[in-house]
XYZ file of C-alpha atoms in Angstrom:
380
model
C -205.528 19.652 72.343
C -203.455 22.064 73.798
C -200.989 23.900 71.633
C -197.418 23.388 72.486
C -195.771 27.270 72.226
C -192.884 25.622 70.394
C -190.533 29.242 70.611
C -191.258 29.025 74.752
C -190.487 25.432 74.080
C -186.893 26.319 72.189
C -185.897 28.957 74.924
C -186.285 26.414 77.488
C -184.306 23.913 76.050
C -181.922 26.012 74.945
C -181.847 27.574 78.842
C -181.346 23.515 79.814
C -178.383 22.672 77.404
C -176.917 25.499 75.615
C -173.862 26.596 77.470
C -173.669 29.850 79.581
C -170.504 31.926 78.366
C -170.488 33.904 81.466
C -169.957 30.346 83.659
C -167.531 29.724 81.468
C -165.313 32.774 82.286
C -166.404 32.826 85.738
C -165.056 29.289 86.339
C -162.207 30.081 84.376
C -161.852 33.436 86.912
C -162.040 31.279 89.950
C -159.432 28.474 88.323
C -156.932 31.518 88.375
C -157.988 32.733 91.586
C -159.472 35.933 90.355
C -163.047 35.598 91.747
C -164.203 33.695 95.338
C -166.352 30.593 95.095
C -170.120 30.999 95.714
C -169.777 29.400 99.302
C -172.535 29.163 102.506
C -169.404 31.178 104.210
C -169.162 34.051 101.953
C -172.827 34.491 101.570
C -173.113 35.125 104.952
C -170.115 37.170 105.292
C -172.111 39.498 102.675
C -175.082 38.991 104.325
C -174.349 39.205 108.331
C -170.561 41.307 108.054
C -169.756 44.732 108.148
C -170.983 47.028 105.101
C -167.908 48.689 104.438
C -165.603 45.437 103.954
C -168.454 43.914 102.209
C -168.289 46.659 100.038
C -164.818 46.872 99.509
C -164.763 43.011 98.671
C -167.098 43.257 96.356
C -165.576 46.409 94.305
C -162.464 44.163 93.918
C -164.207 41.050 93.133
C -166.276 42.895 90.414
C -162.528 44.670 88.860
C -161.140 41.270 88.864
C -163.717 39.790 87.089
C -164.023 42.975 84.253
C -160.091 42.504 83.947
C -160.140 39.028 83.515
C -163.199 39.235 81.085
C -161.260 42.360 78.937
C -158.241 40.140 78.849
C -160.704 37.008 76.967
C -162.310 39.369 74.719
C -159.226 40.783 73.422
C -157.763 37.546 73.032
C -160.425 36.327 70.968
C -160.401 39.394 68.916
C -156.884 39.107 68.317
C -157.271 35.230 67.117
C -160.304 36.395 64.691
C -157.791 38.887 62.828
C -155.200 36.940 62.912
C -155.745 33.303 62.016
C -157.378 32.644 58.432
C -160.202 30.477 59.699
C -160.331 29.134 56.432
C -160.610 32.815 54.569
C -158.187 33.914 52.059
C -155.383 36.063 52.331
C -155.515 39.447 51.605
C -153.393 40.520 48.215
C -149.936 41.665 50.148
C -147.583 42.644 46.535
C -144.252 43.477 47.377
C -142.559 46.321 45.300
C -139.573 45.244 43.431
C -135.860 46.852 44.031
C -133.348 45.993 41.453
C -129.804 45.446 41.722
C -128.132 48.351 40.027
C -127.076 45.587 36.944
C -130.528 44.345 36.607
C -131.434 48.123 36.339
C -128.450 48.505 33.288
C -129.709 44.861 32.007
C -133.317 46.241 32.041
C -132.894 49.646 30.666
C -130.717 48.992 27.808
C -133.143 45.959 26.673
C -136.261 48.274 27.127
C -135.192 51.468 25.708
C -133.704 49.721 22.629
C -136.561 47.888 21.946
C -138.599 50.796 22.316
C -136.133 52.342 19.164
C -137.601 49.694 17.287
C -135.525 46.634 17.777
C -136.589 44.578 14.407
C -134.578 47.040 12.123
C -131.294 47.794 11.707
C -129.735 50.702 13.839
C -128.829 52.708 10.344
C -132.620 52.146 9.106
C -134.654 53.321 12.664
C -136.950 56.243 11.516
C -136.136 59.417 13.540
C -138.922 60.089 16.694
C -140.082 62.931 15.325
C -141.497 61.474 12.373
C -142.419 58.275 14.292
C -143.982 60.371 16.356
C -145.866 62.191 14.048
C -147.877 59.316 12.427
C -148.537 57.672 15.762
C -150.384 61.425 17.189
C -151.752 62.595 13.715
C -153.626 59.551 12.688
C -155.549 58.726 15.694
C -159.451 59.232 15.808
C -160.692 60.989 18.501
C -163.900 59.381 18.496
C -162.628 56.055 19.416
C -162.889 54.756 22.961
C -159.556 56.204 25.258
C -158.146 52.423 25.548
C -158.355 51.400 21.741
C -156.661 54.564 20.602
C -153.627 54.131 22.951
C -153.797 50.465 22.340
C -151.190 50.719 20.349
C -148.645 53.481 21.991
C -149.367 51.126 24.900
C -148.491 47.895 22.762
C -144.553 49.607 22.114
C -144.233 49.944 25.881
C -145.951 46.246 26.699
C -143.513 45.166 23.775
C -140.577 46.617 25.040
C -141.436 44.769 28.790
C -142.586 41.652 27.617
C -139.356 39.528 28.608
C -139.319 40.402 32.520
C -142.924 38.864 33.786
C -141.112 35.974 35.147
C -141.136 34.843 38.613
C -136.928 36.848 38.798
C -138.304 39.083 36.491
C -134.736 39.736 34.998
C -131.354 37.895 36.120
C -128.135 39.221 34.571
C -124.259 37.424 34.542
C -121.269 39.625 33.812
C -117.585 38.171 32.514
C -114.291 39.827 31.196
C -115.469 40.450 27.283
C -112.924 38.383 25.169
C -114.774 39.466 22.072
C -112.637 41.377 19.839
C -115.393 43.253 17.948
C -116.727 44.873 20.618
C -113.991 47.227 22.404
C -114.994 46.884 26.159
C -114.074 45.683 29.515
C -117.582 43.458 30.195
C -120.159 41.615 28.593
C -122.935 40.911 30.248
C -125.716 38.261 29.298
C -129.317 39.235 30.696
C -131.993 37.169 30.756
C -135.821 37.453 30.819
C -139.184 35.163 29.978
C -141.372 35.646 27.665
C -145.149 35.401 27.940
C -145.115 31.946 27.573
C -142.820 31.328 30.348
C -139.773 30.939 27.200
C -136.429 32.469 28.506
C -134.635 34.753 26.395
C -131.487 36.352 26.351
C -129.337 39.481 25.155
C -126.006 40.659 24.765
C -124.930 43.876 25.987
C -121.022 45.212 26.136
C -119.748 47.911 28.211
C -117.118 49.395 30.184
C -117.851 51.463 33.591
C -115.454 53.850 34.958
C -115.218 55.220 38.137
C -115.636 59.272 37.877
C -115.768 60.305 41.225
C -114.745 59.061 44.394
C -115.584 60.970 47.837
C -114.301 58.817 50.712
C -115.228 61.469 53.144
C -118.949 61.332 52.410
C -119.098 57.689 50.948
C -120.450 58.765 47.628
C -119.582 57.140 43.910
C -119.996 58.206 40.587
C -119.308 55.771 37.363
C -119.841 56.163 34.258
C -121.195 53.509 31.723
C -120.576 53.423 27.598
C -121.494 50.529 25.874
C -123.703 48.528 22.591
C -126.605 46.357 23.326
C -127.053 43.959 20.274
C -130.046 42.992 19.306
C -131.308 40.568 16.003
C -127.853 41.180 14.600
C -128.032 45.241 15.189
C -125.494 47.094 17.681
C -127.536 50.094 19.462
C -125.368 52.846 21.260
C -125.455 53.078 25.163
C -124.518 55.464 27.565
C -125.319 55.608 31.639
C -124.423 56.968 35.108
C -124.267 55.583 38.226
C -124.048 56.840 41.894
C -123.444 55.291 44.994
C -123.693 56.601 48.346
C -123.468 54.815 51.661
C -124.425 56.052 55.137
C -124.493 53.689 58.708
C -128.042 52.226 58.008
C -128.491 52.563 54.480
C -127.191 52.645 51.110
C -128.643 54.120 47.786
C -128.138 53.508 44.682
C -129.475 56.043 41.554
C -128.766 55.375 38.110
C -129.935 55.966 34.022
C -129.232 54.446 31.049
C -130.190 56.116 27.609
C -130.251 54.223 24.318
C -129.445 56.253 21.360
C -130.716 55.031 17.700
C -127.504 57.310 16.045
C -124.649 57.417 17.849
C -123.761 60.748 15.962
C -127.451 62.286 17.304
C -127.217 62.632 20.408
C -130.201 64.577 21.212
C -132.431 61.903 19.883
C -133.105 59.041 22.706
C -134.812 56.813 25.113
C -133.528 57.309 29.189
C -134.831 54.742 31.634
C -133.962 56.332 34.985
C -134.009 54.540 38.276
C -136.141 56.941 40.688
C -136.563 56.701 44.526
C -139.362 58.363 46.352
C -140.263 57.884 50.395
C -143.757 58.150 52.054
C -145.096 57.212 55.248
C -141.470 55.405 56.171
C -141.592 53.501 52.979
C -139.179 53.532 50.086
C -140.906 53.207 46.852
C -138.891 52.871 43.242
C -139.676 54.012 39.754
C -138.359 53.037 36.518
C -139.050 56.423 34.381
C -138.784 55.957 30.419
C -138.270 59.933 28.708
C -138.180 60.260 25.191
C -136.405 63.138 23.889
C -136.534 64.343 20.088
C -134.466 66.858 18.684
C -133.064 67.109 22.452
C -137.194 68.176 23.207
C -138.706 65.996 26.245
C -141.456 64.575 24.213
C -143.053 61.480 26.699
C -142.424 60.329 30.053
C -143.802 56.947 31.482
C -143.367 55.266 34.714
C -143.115 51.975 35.385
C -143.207 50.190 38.601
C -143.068 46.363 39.706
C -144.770 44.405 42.354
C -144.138 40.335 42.907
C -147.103 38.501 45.102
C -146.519 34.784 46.133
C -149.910 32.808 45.179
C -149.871 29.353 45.519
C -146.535 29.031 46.427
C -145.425 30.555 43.104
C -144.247 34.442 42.564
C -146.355 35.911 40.419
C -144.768 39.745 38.759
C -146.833 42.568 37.602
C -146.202 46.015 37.334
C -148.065 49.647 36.768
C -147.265 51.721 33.772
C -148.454 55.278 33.687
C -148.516 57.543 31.051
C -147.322 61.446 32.874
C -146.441 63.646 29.249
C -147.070 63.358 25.993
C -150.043 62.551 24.303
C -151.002 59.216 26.185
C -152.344 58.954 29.622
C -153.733 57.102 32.414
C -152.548 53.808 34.372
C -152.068 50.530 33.442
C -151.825 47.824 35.706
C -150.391 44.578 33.772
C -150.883 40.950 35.408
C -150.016 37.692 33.767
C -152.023 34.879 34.366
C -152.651 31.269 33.171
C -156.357 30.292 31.786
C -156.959 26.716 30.407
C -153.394 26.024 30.839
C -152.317 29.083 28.205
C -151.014 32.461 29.380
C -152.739 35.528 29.071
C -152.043 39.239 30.278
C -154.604 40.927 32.153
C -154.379 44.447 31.577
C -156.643 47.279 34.183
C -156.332 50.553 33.292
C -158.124 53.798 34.483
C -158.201 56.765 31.952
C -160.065 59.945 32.641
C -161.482 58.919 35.659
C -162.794 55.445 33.746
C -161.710 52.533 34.093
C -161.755 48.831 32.167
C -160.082 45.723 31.360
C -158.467 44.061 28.182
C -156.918 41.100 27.785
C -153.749 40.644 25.456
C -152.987 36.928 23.593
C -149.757 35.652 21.925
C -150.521 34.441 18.237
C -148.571 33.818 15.406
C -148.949 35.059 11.489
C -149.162 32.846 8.816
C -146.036 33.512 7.777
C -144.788 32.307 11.646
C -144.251 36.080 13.501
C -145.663 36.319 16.848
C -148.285 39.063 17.165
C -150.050 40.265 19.733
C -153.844 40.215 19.668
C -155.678 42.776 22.584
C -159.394 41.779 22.978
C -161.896 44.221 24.565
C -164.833 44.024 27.035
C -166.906 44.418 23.678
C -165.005 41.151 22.479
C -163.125 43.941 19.604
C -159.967 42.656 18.984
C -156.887 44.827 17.525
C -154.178 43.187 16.584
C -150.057 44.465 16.728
């Protein structure tokens, strides 16, 4: 029998039915009028008329036809980058500007619970000795992560009510309370990690300081108590304002004291601005200063992504003086219908991932329980 050659056998098929691409954009061409028709005429105008023309008609047909081919394959290119096709979207996060309220709302719940918000304001332990048992008692010989798991924990702590979709929303109205000498009180409110809301009180007066009409520039003043679990904590802050034709800034800092008579003992949050490449990113910087000594700075920054139709928050925390370092990047997610917190962080040129729980004690206090790639869990 005689052996059928069944690739020959392919190839000619595929010569019989597959479509020709360049047909395609050659009847396409001639459609638009961009290339002549294949006609007895023309071929014997190329074959029987003068060189020169012929020449010079067939130069332009040939540019026509490269133009008109360019034009398809850009199109098509452009279509492949820009429709999905069925592919997922890249992650697009959006960096997060506060209004300059949210920023007070923020700071003063932060940096107070950073003083240590379950005890009374006349019982908080001073920094320095804080301080001092948190950096002398650590073990070197642990992995980076662990040992700042739980410096780490006071900041995550201190955070954990604006991973919401608004993050933080905040309502202000004439203060009527009579214990509390001050023009506003303002109600902020956050989510927990369970998606609970929960709310503070803060009171406070701003006054205006400075006002240059000539240059459009501001400056209040802020003075005020954020009460927490029954306990009053001391605030102070500044504001300024200036406005040009196309843009308007806005800086400010709020500092929580745990004395009111010590006032070289606190926690700032300041709101910082930086621009690169065209594009205006913002800071929230937490210093703590003991004995009027800068003795930490962190940074914190947020991001919201829409996935799924929802807005999703997470934000980057890094560690620039003091004792702990590296970045964290802090996500909240749902798995089997309970939420966790993702947490990435890259120390010393390493990086990982832990994963942090809510759970409650047996006596009904919510804890927080970290668990590591080794499945070690540490508990806070």
């Amino acid at each position: 029998m005689k052996r059928i050659d069944i690739e020959k056998e392919l190839k000619k098929e595929s010569d019989r039915f597959a479509p020709d691409p360049l047909d395609k954009i050659k009847t396409a061409a001639r459609a638009e009028n961009l290339l002549p028709y294949d006609t007895e005429q023309n071929s014997e105008v190329y074959t029987q008329g003068n060189t020169a023309v012929i020449a010079k008609n067939k130069r332009k047909t040939i540019w026509l036809f490269t133009a008109f081919a360019s034009v398809v394959v850009c199109l098509i290119l452009i279509l492949s980058f820009t429709l999905p096709f069925g592919r997922n979207k890249p992650f697009n996060p959006t960096r997060l500007n506060l209004s300059a309220e949210n920023v007070y709302g923020m700071g003063a719940v932060s940096g107070v619970r950073l003083l240590g918000s379950s005890m009374p304001a006349s019982a908080v332990k001073s920094f320095s000795a804080v301080n001092a048992i948190a950096y002398t008692t650590t073990d070197k010989s642990e992995d980076e992560a662990k040992r700042q798991a739980e410096r780490f924990n006071e900041y995550f702590t201190a955070l954990d009510s604006f991973l919401g979709e608004e993050i933080i929303s905040t309502t202000t109205e004439k203060n009527t309370d009579s214990r509390y000498p001050y023009d506003t009180k303002m109600t902020i409110t956050g989510k927990d990690l369970n998606g609970n809301t929960i709310s503070y009180l803060m009171y406070y007066t701003e006054t205006l300081l400075q006002d240059d009409f000539d240059d459009d520039e501001r400056e209040y003043k802020l003075v005020g108590v954020m009460t927490i679990d029954g306990a009053d904590y001391y605030l102070e802050g500044e504001r300024s304002e200036e406005n040009e034709k196309d843009e308007s800034e806005t800086e400010l800092k709020i500092r929580a004291y745990a004395n009111k008579q010590d006032k070289t003992s606190y926690i700032q949050m300041e709101q910082e601005y930086s621009v690169e490449n065209g594009e205006t990113e913002t800071e929230y910087v937490y210093s703590i200063y003991v004995g009027g000594e800068l003795l930490e700075q962190t940074a914190v920054e947020f991001e919201t992504e829409n996935k799924d139709g929802k807005v999703e928050t997470e934000y980057e925390l890094e560690f620039r003086k003091g004792t702990s370092k590296g970045k964290y990047i802090v996500e909240r997610e749902v798995v089997e219908n309970k939420a966790e917190i993702k947490v990435k962080y890259a120390i010393d040129g390493k990086s990982g991932e832990f994963r942090i729980r809510e759970i409650t004690d047996e006596n009904g206090n919510k804890q927080y329980e970290y668990t590591f790639s080794d499945n070690e869990k540490m508990i806070f």
